[in-house]
mmCIF file of C-alpha atoms in Angstrom:
data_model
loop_
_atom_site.group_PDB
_atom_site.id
_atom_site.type_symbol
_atom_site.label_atom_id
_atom_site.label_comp_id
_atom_site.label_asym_id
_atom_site.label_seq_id
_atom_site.Cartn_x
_atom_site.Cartn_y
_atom_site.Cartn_z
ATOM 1 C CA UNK A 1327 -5.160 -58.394 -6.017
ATOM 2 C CA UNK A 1328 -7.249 -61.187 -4.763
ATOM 3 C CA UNK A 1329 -10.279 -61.005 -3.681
ATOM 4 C CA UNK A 1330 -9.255 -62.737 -0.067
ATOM 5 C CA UNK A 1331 -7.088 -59.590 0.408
ATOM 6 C CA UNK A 1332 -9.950 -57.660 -0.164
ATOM 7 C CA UNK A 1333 -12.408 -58.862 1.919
ATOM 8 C CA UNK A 1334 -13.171 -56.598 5.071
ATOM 9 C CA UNK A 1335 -15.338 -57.781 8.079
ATOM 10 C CA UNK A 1336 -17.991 -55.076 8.581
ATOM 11 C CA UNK A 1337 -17.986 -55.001 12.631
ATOM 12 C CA UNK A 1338 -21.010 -51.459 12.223
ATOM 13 C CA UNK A 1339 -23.288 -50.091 10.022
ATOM 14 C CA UNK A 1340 -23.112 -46.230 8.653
ATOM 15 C CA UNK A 1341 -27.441 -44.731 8.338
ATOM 16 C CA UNK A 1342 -27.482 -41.797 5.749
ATOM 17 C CA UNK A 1343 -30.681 -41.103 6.690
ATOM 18 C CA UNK A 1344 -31.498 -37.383 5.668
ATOM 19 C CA UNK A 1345 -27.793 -36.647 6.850
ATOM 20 C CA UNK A 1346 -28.047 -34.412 3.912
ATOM 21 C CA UNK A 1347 -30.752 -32.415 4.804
ATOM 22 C CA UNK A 1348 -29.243 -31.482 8.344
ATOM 23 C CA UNK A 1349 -32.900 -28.927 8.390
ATOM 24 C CA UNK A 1350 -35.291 -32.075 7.474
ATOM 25 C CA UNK A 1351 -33.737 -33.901 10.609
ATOM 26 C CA UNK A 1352 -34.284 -31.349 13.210
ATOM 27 C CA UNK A 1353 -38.246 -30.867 11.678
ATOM 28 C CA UNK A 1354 -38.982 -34.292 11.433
ATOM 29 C CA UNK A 1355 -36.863 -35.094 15.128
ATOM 30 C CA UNK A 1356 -39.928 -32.957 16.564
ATOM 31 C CA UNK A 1357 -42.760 -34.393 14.176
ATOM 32 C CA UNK A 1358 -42.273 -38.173 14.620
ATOM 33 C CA UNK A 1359 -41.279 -37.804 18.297
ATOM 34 C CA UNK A 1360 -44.794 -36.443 18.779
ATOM 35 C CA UNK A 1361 -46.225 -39.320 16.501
ATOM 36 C CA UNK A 1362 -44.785 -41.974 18.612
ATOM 37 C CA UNK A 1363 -45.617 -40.396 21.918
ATOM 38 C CA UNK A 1364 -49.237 -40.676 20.473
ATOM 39 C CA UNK A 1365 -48.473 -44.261 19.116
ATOM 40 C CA UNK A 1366 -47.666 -45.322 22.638
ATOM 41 C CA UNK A 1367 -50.674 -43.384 24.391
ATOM 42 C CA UNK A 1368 -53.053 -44.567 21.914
ATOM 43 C CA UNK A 1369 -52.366 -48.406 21.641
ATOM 44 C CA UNK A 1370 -51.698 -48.449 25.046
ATOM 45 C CA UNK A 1371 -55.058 -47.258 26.114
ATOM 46 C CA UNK A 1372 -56.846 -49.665 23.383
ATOM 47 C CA UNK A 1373 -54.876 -52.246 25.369
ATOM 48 C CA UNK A 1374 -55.307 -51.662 28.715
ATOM 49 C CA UNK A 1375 -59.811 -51.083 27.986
ATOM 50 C CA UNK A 1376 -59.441 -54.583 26.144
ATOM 51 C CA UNK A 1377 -57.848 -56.061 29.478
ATOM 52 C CA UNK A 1378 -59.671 -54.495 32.127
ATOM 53 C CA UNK A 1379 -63.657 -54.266 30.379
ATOM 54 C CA UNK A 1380 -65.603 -57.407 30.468
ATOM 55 C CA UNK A 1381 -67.695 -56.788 27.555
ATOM 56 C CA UNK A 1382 -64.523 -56.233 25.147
ATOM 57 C CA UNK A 1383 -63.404 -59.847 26.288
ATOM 58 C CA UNK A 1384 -64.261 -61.449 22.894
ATOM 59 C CA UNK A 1385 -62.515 -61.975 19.568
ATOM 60 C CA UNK A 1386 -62.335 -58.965 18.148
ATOM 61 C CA UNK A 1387 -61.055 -57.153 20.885
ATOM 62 C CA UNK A 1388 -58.752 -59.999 21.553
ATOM 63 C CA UNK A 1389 -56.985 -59.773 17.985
ATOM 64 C CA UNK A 1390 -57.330 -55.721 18.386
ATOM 65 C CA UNK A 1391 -55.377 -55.833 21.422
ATOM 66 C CA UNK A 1392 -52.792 -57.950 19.794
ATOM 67 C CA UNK A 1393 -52.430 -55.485 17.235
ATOM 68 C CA UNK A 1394 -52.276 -52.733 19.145
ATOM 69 C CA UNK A 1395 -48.893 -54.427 21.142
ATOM 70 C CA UNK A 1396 -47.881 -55.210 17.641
ATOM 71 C CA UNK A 1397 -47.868 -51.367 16.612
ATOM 72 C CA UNK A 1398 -46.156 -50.748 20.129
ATOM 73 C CA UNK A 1399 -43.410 -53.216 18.873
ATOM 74 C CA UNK A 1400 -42.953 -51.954 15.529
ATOM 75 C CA UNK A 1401 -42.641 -48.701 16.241
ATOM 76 C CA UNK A 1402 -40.290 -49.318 19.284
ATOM 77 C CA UNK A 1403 -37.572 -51.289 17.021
ATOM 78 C CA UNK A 1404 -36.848 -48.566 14.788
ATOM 79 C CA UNK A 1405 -38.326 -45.371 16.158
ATOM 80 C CA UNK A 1406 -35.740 -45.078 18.842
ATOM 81 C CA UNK A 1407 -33.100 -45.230 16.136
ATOM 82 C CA UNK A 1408 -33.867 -43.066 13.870
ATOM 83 C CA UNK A 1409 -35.184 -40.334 17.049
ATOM 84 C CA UNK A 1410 -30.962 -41.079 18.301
ATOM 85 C CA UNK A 1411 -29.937 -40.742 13.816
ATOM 86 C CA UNK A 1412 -31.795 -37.102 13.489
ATOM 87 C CA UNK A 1413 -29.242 -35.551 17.153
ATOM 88 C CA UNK A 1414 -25.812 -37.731 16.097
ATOM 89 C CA UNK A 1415 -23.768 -36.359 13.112
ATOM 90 C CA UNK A 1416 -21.868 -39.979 12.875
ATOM 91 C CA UNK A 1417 -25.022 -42.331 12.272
ATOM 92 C CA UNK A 1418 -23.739 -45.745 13.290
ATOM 93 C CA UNK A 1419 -25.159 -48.858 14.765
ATOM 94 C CA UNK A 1420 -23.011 -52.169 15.532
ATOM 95 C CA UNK A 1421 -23.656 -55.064 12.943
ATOM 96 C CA UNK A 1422 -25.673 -56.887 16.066
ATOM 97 C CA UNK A 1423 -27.878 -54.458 16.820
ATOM 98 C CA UNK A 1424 -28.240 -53.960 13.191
ATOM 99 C CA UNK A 1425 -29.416 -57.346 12.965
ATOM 100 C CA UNK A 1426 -31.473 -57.475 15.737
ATOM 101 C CA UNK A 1427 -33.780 -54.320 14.701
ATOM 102 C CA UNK A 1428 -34.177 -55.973 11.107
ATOM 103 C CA UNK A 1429 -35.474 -59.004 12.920
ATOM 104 C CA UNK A 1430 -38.328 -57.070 14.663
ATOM 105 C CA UNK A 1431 -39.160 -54.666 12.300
ATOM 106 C CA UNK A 1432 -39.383 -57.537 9.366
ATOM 107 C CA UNK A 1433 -41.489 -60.358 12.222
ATOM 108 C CA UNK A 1434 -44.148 -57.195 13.269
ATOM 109 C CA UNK A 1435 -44.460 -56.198 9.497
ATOM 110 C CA UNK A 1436 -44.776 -60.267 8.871
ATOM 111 C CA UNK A 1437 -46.985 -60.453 12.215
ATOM 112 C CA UNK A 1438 -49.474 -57.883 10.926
ATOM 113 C CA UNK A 1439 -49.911 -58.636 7.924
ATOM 114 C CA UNK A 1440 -51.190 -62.372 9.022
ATOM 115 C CA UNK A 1441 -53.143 -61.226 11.973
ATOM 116 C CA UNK A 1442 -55.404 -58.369 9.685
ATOM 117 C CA UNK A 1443 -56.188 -61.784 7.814
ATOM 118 C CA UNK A 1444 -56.570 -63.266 11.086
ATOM 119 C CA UNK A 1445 -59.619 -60.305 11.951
ATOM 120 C CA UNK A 1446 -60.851 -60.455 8.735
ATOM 121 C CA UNK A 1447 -61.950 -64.439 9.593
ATOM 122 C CA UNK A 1448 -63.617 -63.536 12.578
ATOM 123 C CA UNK A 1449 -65.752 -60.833 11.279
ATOM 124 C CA UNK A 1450 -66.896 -63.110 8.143
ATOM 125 C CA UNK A 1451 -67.853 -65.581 10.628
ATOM 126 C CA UNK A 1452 -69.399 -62.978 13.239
ATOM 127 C CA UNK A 1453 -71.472 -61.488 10.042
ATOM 128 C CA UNK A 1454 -71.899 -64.766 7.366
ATOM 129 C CA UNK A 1455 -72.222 -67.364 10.172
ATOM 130 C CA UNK A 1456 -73.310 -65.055 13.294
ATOM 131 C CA UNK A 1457 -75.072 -68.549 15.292
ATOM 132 C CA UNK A 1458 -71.947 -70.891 14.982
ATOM 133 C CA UNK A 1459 -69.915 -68.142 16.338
ATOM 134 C CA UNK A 1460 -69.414 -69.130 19.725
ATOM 135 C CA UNK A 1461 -68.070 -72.436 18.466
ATOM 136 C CA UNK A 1462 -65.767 -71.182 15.741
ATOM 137 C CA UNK A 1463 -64.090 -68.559 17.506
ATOM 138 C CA UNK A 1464 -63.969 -69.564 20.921
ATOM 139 C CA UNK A 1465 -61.473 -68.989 23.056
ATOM 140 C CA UNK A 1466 -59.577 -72.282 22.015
ATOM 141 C CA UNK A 1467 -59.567 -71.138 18.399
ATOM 142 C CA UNK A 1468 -58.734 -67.343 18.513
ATOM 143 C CA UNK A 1469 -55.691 -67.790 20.846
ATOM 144 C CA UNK A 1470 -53.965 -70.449 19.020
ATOM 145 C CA UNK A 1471 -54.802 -68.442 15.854
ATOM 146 C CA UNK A 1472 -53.281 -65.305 17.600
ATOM 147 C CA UNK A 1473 -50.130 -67.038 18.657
ATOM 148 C CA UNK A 1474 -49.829 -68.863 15.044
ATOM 149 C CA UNK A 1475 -49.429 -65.415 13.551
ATOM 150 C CA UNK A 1476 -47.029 -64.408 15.698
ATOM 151 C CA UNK A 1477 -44.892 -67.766 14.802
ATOM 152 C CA UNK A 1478 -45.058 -67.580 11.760
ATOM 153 C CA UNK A 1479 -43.888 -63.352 11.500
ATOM 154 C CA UNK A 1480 -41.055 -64.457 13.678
ATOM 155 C CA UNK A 1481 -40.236 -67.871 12.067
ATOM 156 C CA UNK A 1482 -40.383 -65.995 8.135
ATOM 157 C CA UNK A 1483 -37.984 -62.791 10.178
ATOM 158 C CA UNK A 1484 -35.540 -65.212 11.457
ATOM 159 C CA UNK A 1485 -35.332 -66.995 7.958
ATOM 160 C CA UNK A 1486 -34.858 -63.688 6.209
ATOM 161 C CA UNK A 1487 -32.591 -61.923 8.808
ATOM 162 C CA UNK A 1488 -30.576 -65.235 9.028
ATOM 163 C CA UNK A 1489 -29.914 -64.995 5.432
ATOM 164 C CA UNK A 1490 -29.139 -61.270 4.653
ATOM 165 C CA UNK A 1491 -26.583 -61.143 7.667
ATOM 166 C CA UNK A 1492 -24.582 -64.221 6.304
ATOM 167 C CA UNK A 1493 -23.498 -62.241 3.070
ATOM 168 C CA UNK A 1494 -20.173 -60.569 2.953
ATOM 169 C CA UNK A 1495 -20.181 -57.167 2.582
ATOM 170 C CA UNK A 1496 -16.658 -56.444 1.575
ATOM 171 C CA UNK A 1497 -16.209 -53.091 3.718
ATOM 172 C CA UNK A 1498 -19.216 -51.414 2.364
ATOM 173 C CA UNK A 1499 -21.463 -50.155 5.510
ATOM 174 C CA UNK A 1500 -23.553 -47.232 4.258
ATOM 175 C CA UNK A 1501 -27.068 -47.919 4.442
ATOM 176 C CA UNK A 1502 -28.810 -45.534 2.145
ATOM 177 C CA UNK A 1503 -31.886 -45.578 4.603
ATOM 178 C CA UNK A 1504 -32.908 -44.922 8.566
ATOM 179 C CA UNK A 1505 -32.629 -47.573 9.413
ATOM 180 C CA UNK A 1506 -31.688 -51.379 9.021
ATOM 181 C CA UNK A 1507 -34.008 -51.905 6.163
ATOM 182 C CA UNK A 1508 -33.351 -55.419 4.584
ATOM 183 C CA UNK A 1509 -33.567 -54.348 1.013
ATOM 184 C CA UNK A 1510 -31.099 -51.573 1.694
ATOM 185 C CA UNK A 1511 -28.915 -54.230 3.618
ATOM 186 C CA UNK A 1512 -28.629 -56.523 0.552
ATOM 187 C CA UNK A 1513 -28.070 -53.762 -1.833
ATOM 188 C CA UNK A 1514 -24.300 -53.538 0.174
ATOM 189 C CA UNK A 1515 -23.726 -57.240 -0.240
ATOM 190 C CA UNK A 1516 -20.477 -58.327 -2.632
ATOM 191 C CA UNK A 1517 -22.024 -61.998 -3.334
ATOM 192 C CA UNK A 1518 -24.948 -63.439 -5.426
ATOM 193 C CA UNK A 1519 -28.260 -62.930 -3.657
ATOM 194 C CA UNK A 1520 -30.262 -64.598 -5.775
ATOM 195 C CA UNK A 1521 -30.864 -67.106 -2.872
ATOM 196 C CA UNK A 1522 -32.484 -64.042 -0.602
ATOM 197 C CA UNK A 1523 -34.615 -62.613 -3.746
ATOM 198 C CA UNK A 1524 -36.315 -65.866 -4.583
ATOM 199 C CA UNK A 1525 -36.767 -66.467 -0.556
ATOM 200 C CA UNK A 1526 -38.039 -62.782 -0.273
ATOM 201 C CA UNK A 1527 -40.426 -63.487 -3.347
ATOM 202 C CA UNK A 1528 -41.709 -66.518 -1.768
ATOM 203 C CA UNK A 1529 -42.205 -64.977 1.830
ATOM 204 C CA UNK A 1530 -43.565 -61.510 0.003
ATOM 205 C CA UNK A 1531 -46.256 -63.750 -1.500
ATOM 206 C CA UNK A 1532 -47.473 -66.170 1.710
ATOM 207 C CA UNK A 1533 -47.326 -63.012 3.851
ATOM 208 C CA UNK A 1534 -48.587 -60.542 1.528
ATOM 209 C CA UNK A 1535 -50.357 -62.216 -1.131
ATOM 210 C CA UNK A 1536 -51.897 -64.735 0.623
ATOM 211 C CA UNK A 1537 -53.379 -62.396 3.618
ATOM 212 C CA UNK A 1538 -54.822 -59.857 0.686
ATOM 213 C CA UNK A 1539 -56.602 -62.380 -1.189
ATOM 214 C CA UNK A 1540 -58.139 -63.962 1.994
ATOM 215 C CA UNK A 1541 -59.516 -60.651 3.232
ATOM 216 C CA UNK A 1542 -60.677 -59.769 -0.047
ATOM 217 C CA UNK A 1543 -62.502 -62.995 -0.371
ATOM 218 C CA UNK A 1544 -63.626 -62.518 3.192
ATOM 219 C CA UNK A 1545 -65.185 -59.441 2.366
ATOM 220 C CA UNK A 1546 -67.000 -60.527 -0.684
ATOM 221 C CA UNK A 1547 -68.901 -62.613 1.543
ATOM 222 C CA UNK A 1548 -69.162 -60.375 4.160
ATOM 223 C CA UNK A 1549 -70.555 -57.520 1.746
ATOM 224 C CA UNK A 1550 -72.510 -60.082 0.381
ATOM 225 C CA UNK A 1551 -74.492 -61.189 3.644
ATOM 226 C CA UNK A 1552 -74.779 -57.467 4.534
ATOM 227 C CA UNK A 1553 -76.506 -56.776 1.021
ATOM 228 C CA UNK A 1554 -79.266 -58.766 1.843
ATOM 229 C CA UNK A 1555 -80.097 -57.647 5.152
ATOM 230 C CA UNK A 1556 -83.640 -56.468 4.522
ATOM 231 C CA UNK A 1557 -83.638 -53.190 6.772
ATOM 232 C CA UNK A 1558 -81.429 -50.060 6.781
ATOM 233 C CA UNK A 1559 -80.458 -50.312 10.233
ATOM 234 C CA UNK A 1560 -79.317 -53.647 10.084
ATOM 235 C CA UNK A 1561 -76.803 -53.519 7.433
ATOM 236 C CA UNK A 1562 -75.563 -50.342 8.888
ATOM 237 C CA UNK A 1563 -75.021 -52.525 11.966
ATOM 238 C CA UNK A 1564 -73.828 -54.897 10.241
ATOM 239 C CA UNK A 1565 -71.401 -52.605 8.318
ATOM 240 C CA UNK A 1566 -70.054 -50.747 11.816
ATOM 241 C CA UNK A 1567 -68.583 -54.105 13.153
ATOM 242 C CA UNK A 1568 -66.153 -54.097 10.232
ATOM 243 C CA UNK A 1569 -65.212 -51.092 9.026
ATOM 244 C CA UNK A 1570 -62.934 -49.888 11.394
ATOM 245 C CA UNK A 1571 -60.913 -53.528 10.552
ATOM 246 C CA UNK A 1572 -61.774 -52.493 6.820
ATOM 247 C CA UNK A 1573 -60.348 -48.946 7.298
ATOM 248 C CA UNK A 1574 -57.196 -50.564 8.694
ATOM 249 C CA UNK A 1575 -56.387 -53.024 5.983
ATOM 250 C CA UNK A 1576 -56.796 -50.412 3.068
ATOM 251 C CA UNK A 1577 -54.417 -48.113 5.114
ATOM 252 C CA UNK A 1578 -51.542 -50.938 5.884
ATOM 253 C CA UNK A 1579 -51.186 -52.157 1.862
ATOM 254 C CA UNK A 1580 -52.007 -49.107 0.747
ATOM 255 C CA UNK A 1581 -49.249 -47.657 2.360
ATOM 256 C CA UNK A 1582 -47.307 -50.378 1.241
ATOM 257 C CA UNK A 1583 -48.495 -50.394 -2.793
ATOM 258 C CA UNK A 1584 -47.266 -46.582 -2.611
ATOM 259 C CA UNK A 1585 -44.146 -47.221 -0.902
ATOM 260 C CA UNK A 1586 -43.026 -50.346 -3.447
ATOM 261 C CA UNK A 1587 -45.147 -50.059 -6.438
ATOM 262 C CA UNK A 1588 -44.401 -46.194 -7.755
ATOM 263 C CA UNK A 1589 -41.964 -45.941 -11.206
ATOM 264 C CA UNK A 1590 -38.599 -45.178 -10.396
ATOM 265 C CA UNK A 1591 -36.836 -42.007 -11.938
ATOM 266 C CA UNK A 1592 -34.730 -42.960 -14.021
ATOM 267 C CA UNK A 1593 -33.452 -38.867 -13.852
ATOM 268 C CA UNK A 1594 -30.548 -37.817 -12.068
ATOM 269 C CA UNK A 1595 -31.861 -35.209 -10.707
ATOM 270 C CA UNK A 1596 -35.187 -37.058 -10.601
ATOM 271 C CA UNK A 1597 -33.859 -39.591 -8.686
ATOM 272 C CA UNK A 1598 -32.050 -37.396 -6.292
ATOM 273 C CA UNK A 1599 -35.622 -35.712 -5.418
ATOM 274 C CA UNK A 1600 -37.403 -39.558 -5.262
ATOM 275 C CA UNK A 1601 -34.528 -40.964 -2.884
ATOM 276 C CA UNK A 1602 -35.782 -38.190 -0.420
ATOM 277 C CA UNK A 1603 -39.076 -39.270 -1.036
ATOM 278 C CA UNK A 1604 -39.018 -42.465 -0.584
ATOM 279 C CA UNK A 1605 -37.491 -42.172 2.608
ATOM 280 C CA UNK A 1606 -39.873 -40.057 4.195
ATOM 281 C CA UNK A 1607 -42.072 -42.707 2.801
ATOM 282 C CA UNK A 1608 -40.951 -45.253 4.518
ATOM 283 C CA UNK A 1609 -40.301 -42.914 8.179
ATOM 284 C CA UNK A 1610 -44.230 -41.951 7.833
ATOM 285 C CA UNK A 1611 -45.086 -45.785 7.061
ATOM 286 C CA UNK A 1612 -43.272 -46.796 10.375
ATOM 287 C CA UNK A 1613 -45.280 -44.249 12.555
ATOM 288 C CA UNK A 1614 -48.935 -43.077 10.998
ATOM 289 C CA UNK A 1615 -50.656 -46.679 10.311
ATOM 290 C CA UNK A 1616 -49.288 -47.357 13.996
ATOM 291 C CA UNK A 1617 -50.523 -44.310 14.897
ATOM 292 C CA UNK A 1618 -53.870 -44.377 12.791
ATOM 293 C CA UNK A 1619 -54.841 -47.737 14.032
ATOM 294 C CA UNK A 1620 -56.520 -46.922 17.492
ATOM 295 C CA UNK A 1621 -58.090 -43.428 16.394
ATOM 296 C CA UNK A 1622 -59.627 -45.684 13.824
ATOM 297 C CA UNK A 1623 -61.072 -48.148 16.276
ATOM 298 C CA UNK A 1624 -61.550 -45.509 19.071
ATOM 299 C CA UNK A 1625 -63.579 -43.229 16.537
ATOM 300 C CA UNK A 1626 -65.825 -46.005 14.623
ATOM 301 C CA UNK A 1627 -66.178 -48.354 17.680
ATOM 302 C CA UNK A 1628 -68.731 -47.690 20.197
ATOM 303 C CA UNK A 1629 -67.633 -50.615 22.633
ATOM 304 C CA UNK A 1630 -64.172 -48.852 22.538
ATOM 305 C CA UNK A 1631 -65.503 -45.569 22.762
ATOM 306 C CA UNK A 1632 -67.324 -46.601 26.003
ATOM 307 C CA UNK A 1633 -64.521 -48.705 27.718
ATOM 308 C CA UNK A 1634 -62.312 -45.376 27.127
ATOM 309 C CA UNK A 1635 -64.930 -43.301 28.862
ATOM 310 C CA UNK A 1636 -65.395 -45.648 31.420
ATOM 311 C CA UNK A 1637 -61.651 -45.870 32.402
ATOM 312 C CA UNK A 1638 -61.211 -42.148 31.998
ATOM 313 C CA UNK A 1639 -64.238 -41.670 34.260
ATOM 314 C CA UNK A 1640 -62.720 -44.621 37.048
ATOM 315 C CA UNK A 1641 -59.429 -42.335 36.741
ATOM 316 C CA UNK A 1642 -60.636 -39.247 37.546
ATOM 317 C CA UNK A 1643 -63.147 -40.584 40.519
ATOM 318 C CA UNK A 1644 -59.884 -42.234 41.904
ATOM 319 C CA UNK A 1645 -58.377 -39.094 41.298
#
């Protein structure tokens, strides 16, 4: 038979999910509806004290707010979908929509990983250069630099996107995943994809590789400068105004070393038990660094600690 014969136009998309652990679903509905409810109370509040307090109108807080509408984003392109996966028993989603969630799932991911680089800049200036500052990062640097990282995640997503959903799939839909995950889409793909692994290897390494080297040279410096701060207090100072950006960025790759850089089974039964891992993996990676994020800053911030106080104080005057 030829192949032209063969070749069916795949109009939806079939999830697996943990369809076959019909128990996992209904545990996990609860869990990461609960996670996201915190996601969206938590990043919320970090962004409404970073618009309405005065003093948190710098930077920092400028770059935090960004990423706390980041994690909102993020969360709210696949979260949704794999809340609606856990109560259908027929997991599908139309080719479209399919697309469109591994467009903003893949530009946040990309966003992020640019804009922790991004923060990582303006604390080695705010620590290694503290007097030129005001001239580095003012406000006609840090906004451009804000909107330049969300370009370029968006730009490098529509590139990637653009390229997976242009393969012919040949009538294979299942996605062995919870959603529209772009490794799991090319894995269904009846053509050569070479084209999409050398482009993913490129983009892995100018939005991964790139970002991690620059905040680990960032923070040689900045460790550096702290170092030889003479007093105690100072370099504990010093120290607080990072390490809640710090604590971030070793969460985020991390999570993402774990996720992609653990052996593979090469057991059946193994592998079985690993699939299952891997995809709660990836669920918890979707919703606890969103989630982390702002108890992070909220918890080793004072400024944020205050503004919080201060609006939950203004509420409950109003009140």
């Amino acid at each position: 038979m030829e192949s032209s014969n063969q070749t069916v136009f795949v109009t939806e998309f079939i999830l697996l999910g943990l369809s076959a652990h019909p128990k996992l679903e209904k545990m996990f509905f609860v869990l990461i509806l609960l996670m996201y409810l915190v996601i969206l109370l938590g990043n919320g509040v970090l962004i409404l004290v970073t618009i309405l307090d005065s003093r948190l109108h710098t930077p920092m807080y400028f770059f935090l707010g960004n990423l706390s509408f980041l994690d909102i984003c993020y969360t709210t392109s696949s979260v949704p979908l794999i809340l609606d996966s856990f109560l259908t028993p027929r997991k599908t989603i139309p080719f479209s929509a399919c697309a469109m969630q591994m467009f903003l799932s893949f530009a946040m991911g990309a966003t992020e990983c640019v804009l922790l680089g991004m923060m990582a800049f303006d604390r080695y200036v705010a620590i290694c250069n503290p007097l030129r500052y005001p001239v580095v990062m003012s406000k006609a640097a840090y906004v451009p630099m804000a909107a330049s990282s969300w370009a370029a995640g968006s730009a490098a997503s529509m590139v990637q996107t653009s390229l997976a959903m242009k393969l012919p799939f040949c009538g294979n839909n299942i996605i062995n995943h919870s959603t529209c995950e772009i490794l799991a889409i090319l894995k269904l793909a009846c053509a050569d994809i070479s084209i999409n692994v050398i482009s993913m290897g490129v983009t892995n390494v100018i939005f991964l590789g790139v970002p991690v080297l620059f905040i680990f040279v960032s923070y040689v410096f900045i460790l550096t400068t702290i170092l030889r701060i003479p007093s105690a207090e100072g370099r504990k100072k010093a120290f607080s105004t990072c390490s809640a950006h710090l604590a971030v960025v070793v969460i985020f790759y991390g999570t993402i070393l774990f996720m992609y850089g653990k052996p593979k089974s090469k057991d059946p039964l193994g592998a079985d038990k690993q699939d299952v891992s891997d995809k709660l993996t990836s669920l918890f990676y979707g919703v606890v660094t969103p989630m982390l994020n702002p108890i992070i800053y909220s918890l080793r911030n004072k400024d944020v600690k205050a503004a919080v106080r201060n609006l939950v104080a203004q509420k409950c005057f109003t009140q």
